[in-house]
Short mmCIF file of C-alpha atoms in Angstrom, two decimals:
data_model
loop_
_atom_site.label_atom_id
_atom_site.label_comp_id
_atom_site.label_asym_id
_atom_site.label_seq_id
_atom_site.Cartn_x
_atom_site.Cartn_y
_atom_site.Cartn_z
CA MET A 1 81.28 196.41 217.54
CA THR A 2 81.59 195.32 213.94
CA ARG A 3 84.35 196.56 211.65
CA TRP A 4 84.05 196.44 207.87
CA LYS A 5 87.08 197.15 205.72
CA ARG A 6 87.54 196.92 202.00
CA MET A 7 91.08 197.46 200.79
CA GLY A 8 92.27 198.53 197.37
CA LEU A 9 94.57 200.93 195.61
CA PRO A 10 94.05 204.71 195.45
CA LEU A 11 92.84 205.50 191.96
CA ARG A 12 92.86 209.30 191.84
CA GLY A 13 94.62 210.38 188.73
CA LEU A 14 94.79 206.96 187.06
CA ALA A 15 93.32 206.37 183.64
CA LEU A 16 89.96 204.62 183.51
CA ALA A 17 91.54 201.77 181.61
CA ALA A 18 93.58 200.91 184.67
CA LEU A 19 90.42 200.21 186.63
CA ALA A 20 90.03 196.84 185.00
CA ALA A 21 93.17 195.64 186.75
CA THR A 22 92.33 197.01 190.21
CA PRO A 23 90.15 195.71 193.05
CA LEU A 24 86.58 196.91 192.91
CA ALA A 25 86.69 199.13 196.00
CA ALA A 26 89.07 201.75 197.27
CA ALA A 27 90.00 201.68 200.95
CA GLU A 28 86.99 202.36 203.15
CA ASP A 29 86.77 201.86 206.89
CA VAL A 30 83.28 201.47 208.31
CA THR A 31 82.67 200.69 211.97
CA THR A 32 79.26 199.88 213.42
CA TYR A 33 77.89 199.82 216.95
CA THR A 34 74.51 199.45 218.62
CA LEU A 35 73.72 201.22 221.89
CA GLU A 36 71.75 199.46 224.61
CA ASN A 37 68.68 201.53 223.74
CA GLY A 38 68.78 200.17 220.18
CA MET A 39 70.28 203.14 218.38
CA GLU A 40 72.60 202.09 215.56
CA ILE A 41 75.87 203.92 214.87
CA VAL A 42 77.87 203.88 211.64
CA VAL A 43 81.27 205.55 211.46
CA ILE A 44 82.93 206.10 208.08
CA GLU A 45 86.53 207.20 208.51
CA ASP A 46 88.12 209.67 206.12
CA HIS A 47 91.00 211.63 207.61
CA ARG A 48 91.98 213.73 204.59
CA ALA A 49 90.27 216.87 205.91
CA ALA A 50 89.32 218.00 209.41
CA ALA A 51 85.62 217.96 208.59
CA ILE A 52 82.65 215.67 209.11
CA THR A 53 79.14 214.97 207.94
CA ASN A 54 76.91 214.11 210.88
CA MET A 55 73.55 212.49 210.13
CA VAL A 56 70.65 211.14 212.16
CA TRP A 57 68.28 208.96 210.15
CA TYR A 58 64.87 207.76 211.29
CA ARG A 59 63.27 204.65 209.86
CA THR A 60 60.06 206.45 209.07
CA GLY A 61 58.75 208.40 206.13
CA ALA A 62 55.69 209.20 204.10
CA ALA A 63 54.79 205.52 203.65
CA ASP A 64 54.49 205.13 207.43
CA GLU A 65 51.94 207.90 207.95
CA PRO A 66 48.51 207.20 209.48
CA ALA A 67 45.69 207.08 206.96
CA GLY A 68 44.36 210.54 206.21
CA LYS A 69 47.46 212.29 207.58
CA SER A 70 49.53 212.51 204.39
CA GLY A 71 52.37 214.99 204.65
CA ILE A 72 52.84 214.60 208.41
CA ALA A 73 56.34 213.09 208.10
CA HIS A 74 57.53 216.03 206.01
CA TYR A 75 55.68 218.52 208.24
CA LEU A 76 57.41 217.11 211.32
CA GLU A 77 60.77 217.38 209.57
CA HIS A 78 60.17 221.14 209.32
CA LEU A 79 59.00 221.38 212.92
CA LEU A 80 62.17 219.78 214.27
CA PHE A 81 63.94 223.06 213.52
CA LYS A 82 61.46 225.02 215.63
CA GLY A 83 62.98 224.56 219.05
CA THR A 84 63.23 222.35 222.11
CA ASP A 85 63.24 222.92 225.85
CA GLU A 86 66.87 224.06 225.46
CA LEU A 87 66.91 225.64 221.97
CA ASP A 88 64.75 228.49 220.72
CA PRO A 89 63.08 228.25 217.29
CA GLY A 90 65.79 228.52 214.65
CA GLU A 91 68.60 228.28 217.20
CA PHE A 92 69.70 224.83 216.00
CA SER A 93 70.58 226.03 212.49
CA ALA A 94 71.91 229.35 213.78
CA THR A 95 74.30 227.47 216.06
CA VAL A 96 75.51 225.27 213.20
CA GLN A 97 76.13 228.34 211.03
CA ALA A 98 77.87 230.21 213.86
CA ASN A 99 80.29 227.29 214.07
CA GLY A 100 81.06 227.45 210.36
CA GLY A 101 78.79 224.62 209.25
CA SER A 102 75.60 224.02 207.30
CA ASP A 103 72.61 221.84 208.00
CA ASN A 104 69.40 220.59 206.43
CA ALA A 105 66.98 217.67 206.37
CA PHE A 106 64.98 215.55 203.94
CA THR A 107 62.01 213.20 203.89
CA SER A 108 61.30 210.27 201.59
CA TRP A 109 58.79 207.42 201.66
CA ASP A 110 61.06 205.19 203.77
CA TYR A 111 63.11 207.60 205.88
CA THR A 112 63.64 211.04 207.33
CA GLY A 113 67.17 212.38 207.76
CA TYR A 114 68.88 215.34 209.40
CA PHE A 115 72.47 216.36 208.74
CA GLN A 116 75.22 218.87 209.40
CA ARG A 117 78.49 219.50 207.56
CA ILE A 118 80.95 221.01 209.98
CA ALA A 119 84.48 220.95 211.40
CA ALA A 120 85.37 217.68 213.09
CA ASP A 121 85.96 219.29 216.48
CA ARG A 122 82.28 220.38 216.60
CA LEU A 123 80.97 216.82 216.60
CA GLU A 124 79.97 216.75 220.25
CA LEU A 125 77.95 219.93 219.91
CA MET A 126 76.07 218.42 216.95
CA LEU A 127 75.33 215.20 218.82
CA LYS A 128 74.15 217.11 221.87
CA MET A 129 71.68 219.15 219.82
CA GLU A 130 70.45 216.14 217.82
CA ALA A 131 69.86 214.16 221.02
CA ASP A 132 67.97 217.13 222.45
CA ARG A 133 65.55 217.35 219.56
CA MET A 134 65.05 213.58 219.51
CA VAL A 135 63.12 213.81 222.79
CA ASP A 136 62.50 217.43 223.81
CA LEU A 137 60.73 219.03 220.86
CA VAL A 138 58.51 221.92 221.96
CA LEU A 139 55.54 222.80 219.77
CA THR A 140 52.97 225.55 220.23
CA GLU A 141 50.13 226.72 218.04
CA GLU A 142 52.15 229.87 217.32
CA ILE A 143 54.85 227.63 215.80
CA VAL A 144 52.87 224.98 213.95
CA ALA A 145 50.33 227.20 212.20
CA PRO A 146 52.85 229.32 210.24
CA GLU A 147 54.87 226.22 209.36
CA LEU A 148 51.77 224.56 207.95
CA ASP A 149 51.49 227.55 205.61
CA VAL A 150 55.13 226.98 204.64
CA ILE A 151 54.63 223.39 203.55
CA LEU A 152 51.40 224.27 201.73
CA GLU A 153 53.31 226.92 199.80
CA GLU A 154 56.05 224.38 199.12
CA ARG A 155 53.44 222.10 197.59
CA SER A 156 52.14 225.00 195.51
CA GLN A 157 55.58 225.75 194.12
CA ARG A 158 56.84 222.21 193.57
CA VAL A 159 53.69 220.37 192.53
CA ASP A 160 50.59 222.45 191.94
CA SER A 161 52.38 224.94 189.67
CA SER A 162 54.13 222.18 187.71
CA ALA A 163 52.39 220.16 185.02
CA GLY A 164 55.09 217.51 185.36
CA GLY A 165 54.65 217.43 189.13
CA LEU A 166 50.91 216.89 188.92
CA PHE A 167 51.38 214.30 186.16
CA GLY A 168 53.92 212.44 188.29
CA GLU A 169 51.56 212.33 191.26
CA GLN A 170 48.78 210.89 189.13
CA ARG A 171 51.04 208.25 187.61
CA ARG A 172 52.37 207.14 190.99
CA ALA A 173 48.84 206.92 192.39
CA ALA A 174 47.94 204.69 189.45
CA GLN A 175 51.07 202.56 189.93
CA TYR A 176 50.31 201.59 193.53
CA MET A 177 46.70 200.59 194.16
CA ASN A 178 47.16 199.53 197.80
CA HIS A 179 50.66 200.43 198.95
CA PRO A 180 51.28 203.86 200.56
CA TYR A 181 54.00 204.62 198.01
CA ALA A 182 51.01 205.96 196.05
CA ILE A 183 50.83 208.93 198.45
CA PRO A 184 53.00 211.98 197.68
CA ILE A 185 55.77 212.66 200.19
CA ILE A 186 54.62 216.25 200.59
CA GLY A 187 51.03 215.06 201.03
CA TRP A 188 47.69 215.59 199.36
CA ARG A 189 46.68 219.23 199.78
CA HIS A 190 43.23 218.52 201.25
CA GLU A 191 44.81 216.35 203.97
CA MET A 192 47.75 218.69 204.59
CA GLU A 193 45.34 221.52 205.33
CA GLN A 194 43.88 219.52 208.22
CA LEU A 195 47.17 218.58 209.95
CA THR A 196 47.39 219.64 213.59
CA LYS A 197 49.93 220.07 216.34
CA GLN A 198 48.68 216.85 217.92
CA ASP A 199 49.16 214.95 214.65
CA ALA A 200 52.80 216.08 214.63
CA LEU A 201 53.34 215.18 218.28
CA ASP A 202 51.75 211.75 217.84
CA PHE A 203 54.01 210.95 214.89
CA TYR A 204 57.04 212.30 216.77
CA GLU A 205 56.36 210.29 219.93
CA THR A 206 55.80 207.11 217.90
CA TYR A 207 58.79 207.16 215.56
CA TYR A 208 61.43 209.52 216.95
CA ALA A 209 63.17 207.16 219.32
CA PRO A 210 66.70 205.74 219.50
CA ASN A 211 65.57 202.22 218.59
CA ASN A 212 64.24 203.66 215.33
CA ALA A 213 67.30 205.82 214.55
CA ILE A 214 70.72 205.49 212.94
CA LEU A 215 73.59 207.88 213.67
CA ILE A 216 76.05 208.12 210.77
CA VAL A 217 79.26 210.11 211.16
CA ALA A 218 81.59 210.35 208.18
CA GLY A 219 84.93 212.14 208.03
CA ASP A 220 87.85 212.91 210.31
CA VAL A 221 86.77 210.96 213.39
CA GLU A 222 87.82 207.92 215.39
CA PRO A 223 85.11 205.28 215.90
CA GLU A 224 85.73 204.98 219.64
CA GLU A 225 85.35 208.74 220.03
CA VAL A 226 82.01 208.69 218.20
CA LEU A 227 80.81 205.78 220.34
CA ALA A 228 81.76 207.54 223.57
CA LEU A 229 80.01 210.76 222.57
CA ALA A 230 76.93 208.86 221.37
CA GLN A 231 76.73 206.99 224.65
CA THR A 232 76.93 210.28 226.53
CA HIS A 233 74.25 212.10 224.58
CA PHE A 234 71.98 209.43 223.09
CA GLY A 235 72.61 206.60 225.55
CA PRO A 236 70.34 207.97 228.30
CA ILE A 237 67.35 208.30 225.95
CA PRO A 238 64.95 205.39 226.52
CA SER A 239 63.84 203.26 223.62
CA ASN A 240 60.20 203.20 222.57
CA PRO A 241 58.83 199.78 223.57
CA ASP A 242 55.70 200.47 221.52
CA LEU A 243 57.49 201.16 218.25
CA PRO A 244 55.19 199.61 215.63
CA GLU A 245 56.46 196.84 213.40
CA ARG A 246 57.31 198.19 209.98
CA VAL A 247 54.74 196.38 207.87
CA ARG A 248 52.97 198.10 204.98
CA PRO A 249 49.98 196.98 202.91
CA SER A 250 51.15 194.97 199.92
CA GLU A 251 50.08 195.30 196.31
CA PRO A 252 47.47 192.85 195.01
CA PRO A 253 48.27 190.98 191.81
CA GLN A 254 48.23 193.45 188.95
CA LEU A 255 46.23 191.99 186.09
CA ALA A 256 45.58 194.89 183.76
CA GLU A 257 47.65 197.57 182.03
CA ARG A 258 47.03 201.08 183.36
CA ARG A 259 47.13 204.21 181.24
CA ILE A 260 46.72 207.91 181.95
CA ALA A 261 46.79 210.98 179.72
CA TYR A 262 47.23 214.48 181.12
CA ALA A 263 46.92 217.74 179.20
CA ASP A 264 48.01 221.07 180.67
CA PRO A 265 48.58 224.44 179.00
CA ARG A 266 51.95 224.75 180.77
CA VAL A 267 53.49 221.71 179.06
CA ALA A 268 56.43 222.73 176.90
CA GLN A 269 57.41 219.31 175.59
CA PRO A 270 55.04 216.31 175.35
CA TYR A 271 56.43 212.90 176.25
CA VAL A 272 55.60 209.27 176.91
CA ILE A 273 56.67 207.57 180.13
CA ARG A 274 56.07 204.03 181.32
CA THR A 275 56.93 202.61 184.73
CA TYR A 276 56.79 198.92 185.58
CA LEU A 277 56.48 197.57 189.10
CA ALA A 278 59.88 196.02 189.87
CA PRO A 279 61.65 194.34 192.80
CA GLU A 280 63.82 196.33 195.15
CA ARG A 281 67.28 195.51 196.50
CA ASP A 282 66.88 193.06 199.38
CA ALA A 283 69.36 192.23 202.12
CA GLY A 284 71.48 189.29 201.03
CA ALA A 285 69.67 189.05 197.68
CA GLN A 286 70.67 191.95 195.46
CA GLU A 287 71.34 190.06 192.24
CA THR A 288 68.07 190.84 190.48
CA ALA A 289 68.36 194.53 191.37
CA ALA A 290 71.91 194.54 190.01
CA ALA A 291 70.71 193.08 186.72
CA LEU A 292 67.96 195.71 186.50
CA THR A 293 70.51 198.44 187.22
CA LEU A 294 72.63 197.35 184.27
CA LEU A 295 69.55 196.82 182.09
CA ALA A 296 68.59 200.47 182.65
CA GLU A 297 72.10 201.63 181.74
CA LEU A 298 72.26 199.53 178.57
CA LEU A 299 68.81 200.56 177.42
CA GLY A 300 68.80 204.24 178.28
CA GLY A 301 71.64 205.34 180.50
CA SER A 302 73.23 207.69 177.97
CA SER A 303 71.74 209.07 174.78
CA ALA A 304 75.08 208.77 172.96
CA THR A 305 75.74 205.12 173.78
CA SER A 306 72.53 203.47 174.98
CA PHE A 307 70.34 201.24 172.82
CA LEU A 308 67.33 203.56 172.89
CA GLY A 309 69.47 206.60 172.21
CA GLU A 310 71.18 205.04 169.23
CA ARG A 311 67.96 203.71 167.71
CA LEU A 312 65.48 206.51 168.35
CA GLU A 313 67.60 209.65 168.68
CA PHE A 314 70.37 209.04 166.15
CA GLU A 315 69.37 206.36 163.63
CA THR A 316 65.70 207.17 163.07
CA GLN A 317 65.73 210.62 164.72
CA ARG A 318 62.18 210.00 165.91
CA ALA A 319 62.96 211.14 169.46
CA VAL A 320 64.87 214.07 170.90
CA TYR A 321 65.46 212.30 174.22
CA THR A 322 65.16 208.78 175.61
CA SER A 323 65.98 207.22 178.95
CA ALA A 324 65.59 204.13 181.09
CA PHE A 325 65.82 204.36 184.87
CA TYR A 326 65.73 202.18 187.97
CA SER A 327 66.48 202.82 191.62
CA GLY A 328 66.50 199.67 193.71
CA VAL A 329 67.06 201.19 197.15
CA SER A 330 63.54 200.95 198.52
CA LEU A 331 61.97 199.11 201.45
CA ASP A 332 59.22 197.73 199.25
CA ALA A 333 58.65 197.20 195.52
CA THR A 334 60.00 199.97 193.31
CA THR A 335 59.70 200.77 189.60
CA PHE A 336 61.66 200.44 186.36
CA GLY A 337 60.96 203.22 183.89
CA LEU A 338 61.22 204.15 180.21
CA ILE A 339 60.74 207.59 178.67
CA THR A 340 60.73 208.99 175.15
CA VAL A 341 60.32 212.59 174.05
CA PRO A 342 59.14 212.54 170.44
CA ALA A 343 60.66 214.66 167.71
CA GLU A 344 58.55 217.32 166.05
CA GLY A 345 55.80 215.79 163.96
CA VAL A 346 55.83 212.46 165.84
CA SER A 347 52.63 211.73 167.76
CA LEU A 348 52.62 210.25 171.24
CA ALA A 349 50.99 207.10 169.87
CA GLU A 350 53.80 206.74 167.33
CA ALA A 351 56.45 207.50 169.95
CA GLU A 352 55.09 204.81 172.25
CA ALA A 353 54.92 202.23 169.45
CA GLU A 354 58.50 202.98 168.43
CA LEU A 355 59.68 202.78 172.02
CA ASP A 356 58.03 199.37 172.37
CA ALA A 357 59.61 198.22 169.12
CA ALA A 358 63.07 199.31 170.25
CA VAL A 359 62.71 197.49 173.58
CA ALA A 360 61.53 194.36 171.76
CA GLU A 361 64.52 194.60 169.43
CA PHE A 362 66.86 194.91 172.41
CA MET A 363 65.34 191.86 174.08
CA ALA A 364 65.61 189.83 170.85
CA SER A 365 69.25 190.79 170.24
CA GLU A 366 72.46 189.70 171.89
CA ILE A 367 73.74 192.12 174.49
CA ASP A 368 76.81 194.00 173.32
CA ALA A 369 79.62 192.60 175.45
CA GLU A 370 81.79 195.67 174.98
CA ALA A 371 78.95 197.97 176.02
CA LEU A 372 78.32 195.89 179.13
CA ASP A 373 82.01 195.94 180.08
CA ARG A 374 82.15 199.69 179.52
CA ILE A 375 79.14 200.31 181.76
CA LYS A 376 80.54 198.10 184.51
CA MET A 377 83.80 200.03 184.36
CA GLN A 378 81.95 203.35 184.55
CA ILE A 379 79.95 202.21 187.55
CA ARG A 380 83.10 200.91 189.21
CA ALA A 381 84.87 204.23 188.64
CA SER A 382 81.89 206.19 189.93
CA GLU A 383 81.76 204.03 193.06
CA ILE A 384 85.43 204.61 193.83
CA TYR A 385 85.58 208.29 192.97
CA GLY A 386 82.34 208.88 194.87
CA ARG A 387 84.14 208.04 198.08
CA ASP A 388 85.90 211.37 197.87
CA ASN A 389 82.64 212.89 199.11
CA VAL A 390 82.04 211.88 202.74
CA GLY A 391 78.55 213.34 202.67
CA SER A 392 77.66 211.18 199.70
CA ARG A 393 79.02 208.08 201.43
CA ALA A 394 77.04 208.83 204.57
CA ARG A 395 73.90 209.22 202.50
CA THR A 396 74.56 205.97 200.63
CA TYR A 397 74.68 204.05 203.89
CA GLY A 398 71.74 205.93 205.37
CA THR A 399 69.37 205.28 202.49
CA ALA A 400 70.41 201.64 202.41
CA LEU A 401 70.06 200.97 206.13
CA THR A 402 66.67 202.67 206.39
CA SER A 403 65.49 200.68 203.36
CA GLY A 404 66.21 197.24 204.78
CA LEU A 405 69.81 196.72 203.62
CA THR A 406 72.94 196.26 205.73
CA VAL A 407 76.48 197.61 205.72
CA ALA A 408 77.58 194.29 204.23
CA ASP A 409 75.04 194.71 201.41
CA VAL A 410 76.34 198.19 200.58
CA GLN A 411 79.91 196.96 200.42
CA ALA A 412 79.01 193.84 198.42
CA TRP A 413 77.12 195.85 195.81
CA PRO A 414 80.07 196.60 193.47
CA ASP A 415 81.03 192.92 193.34
CA ILE A 416 77.42 191.88 192.70
CA LEU A 417 77.19 194.35 189.82
CA GLU A 418 80.45 193.05 188.39
CA ALA A 419 79.16 189.47 188.45
CA VAL A 420 76.01 190.21 186.42
CA THR A 421 75.94 188.40 183.07
CA ALA A 422 74.14 189.14 179.82
CA GLU A 423 71.83 186.23 180.61
CA ASP A 424 70.97 187.78 183.99
CA ILE A 425 70.07 191.05 182.28
CA LYS A 426 67.84 189.35 179.73
CA ALA A 427 66.09 187.41 182.50
CA ALA A 428 65.51 190.62 184.43
CA GLY A 429 64.05 192.23 181.31
CA GLU A 430 61.71 189.30 180.68
CA MET A 431 60.51 189.60 184.27
CA VAL A 432 59.93 193.35 184.37
CA PHE A 433 58.57 194.12 180.88
CA ASP A 434 55.01 193.07 181.59
CA LYS A 435 52.43 195.74 180.74
CA ARG A 436 50.04 194.24 183.25
CA LYS A 437 52.38 195.65 185.90
CA ALA A 438 52.89 198.97 184.15
CA VAL A 439 51.49 202.46 184.00
CA THR A 440 51.87 204.28 180.68
CA GLY A 441 51.48 208.03 180.80
CA TRP A 442 51.11 210.61 178.07
CA LEU A 443 51.81 214.25 178.92
CA MET A 444 50.80 216.90 176.39
CA ARG A 445 49.95 220.55 176.11
CA GLU A 446 46.26 221.38 176.33
CA GLY A 447 44.94 221.68 172.80
CA GLN A 448 47.44 219.14 171.41
CA GLU A 449 45.08 216.18 171.59
CA GLU A 450 45.99 215.37 168.01
CA LEU A 451 49.28 214.01 169.40
CA MET A 452 47.31 211.07 170.77
CA GLN A 453 46.48 209.84 167.27
#
């Protein structure tokens, strides 16, 4: 057993200015265990309400799918609600609802997660059902065929009917030449249409095992109680000795800038977006990611106060919206992005040139110390206030642990952000702003090709 505890003062109701004089983290108790079969357990105590968030995370997602089987991770997520040898199709969710709770699931490139929000005294029932569907999923052709239609319709609604969705898929495919992050989580339609019951069962039997899973329980629970219940319900499940090592193809050196232009009659507002290949947060080495996080905030975190917002939206009024974004929680290399939505009469070529000029000006200027301090304070406040939501805390740990980080990394993150200097931010910018590692995309309405001039 490992116990992690960060102590501080409760900040609810205090003015933001007081944050500067307080420790970086409010009180948070996190206890970790590992069962003999390899299943990890994380308990986040919060006794203010008799409720819990219960989550089971699997270290597998769209980037772990066999070649030609895109969409199988998301398809299997749907199928896990379709019954086991003890539960009829739909009975899992119906039971959660009958006990006053709610449940759902999600799939990303690096993980798949299942969760319930429910009264604390229903924890054992949740663990029993989750353990059951970890090993006893029952699939028939009568179940899998209609669900395949469901995910195909989901793709139609979320991607195929959206100009931005299709544009995003094309940009991501251009960003990653060799890594499976290029593949959409929902899958390519022509491959989704060929998915079978056996594909789902093969993926399930390979990755749905206790030694590839993390149980996270957040809320009004005692760690020893969670451990005892987990041992009862998950402990007897054997590990998978053939669990494959989690190694993905890596990107080759990127030597040339990549550009795409997409026109669609459904586009309401043309824009320019550029994403650069960028390092992710790594266990024990999060400093570069922290600098990139603050770089994104300084450049384009808020239209009213960011560098891009002030220059392009307010001073020159050449853009109606600007942003910079970075998410470092990723098992493998991620991206740093810039976006500008040009004002009326501004072409996409002009918008891109002005965006580049603003970034160059930022890199050539001294970083505003007051702006940096303000952003650090805002992040610190968000981190502390965010702990009022046990579901959010559980998800923070789940995404981190399935992406190669540790509990210690999660809890060190606020201090690492606080330690970032202006010099660190400039160095991060010099590293990431390399067009040879970038994809620049122009989205426009069909018939507006003049915007490219």
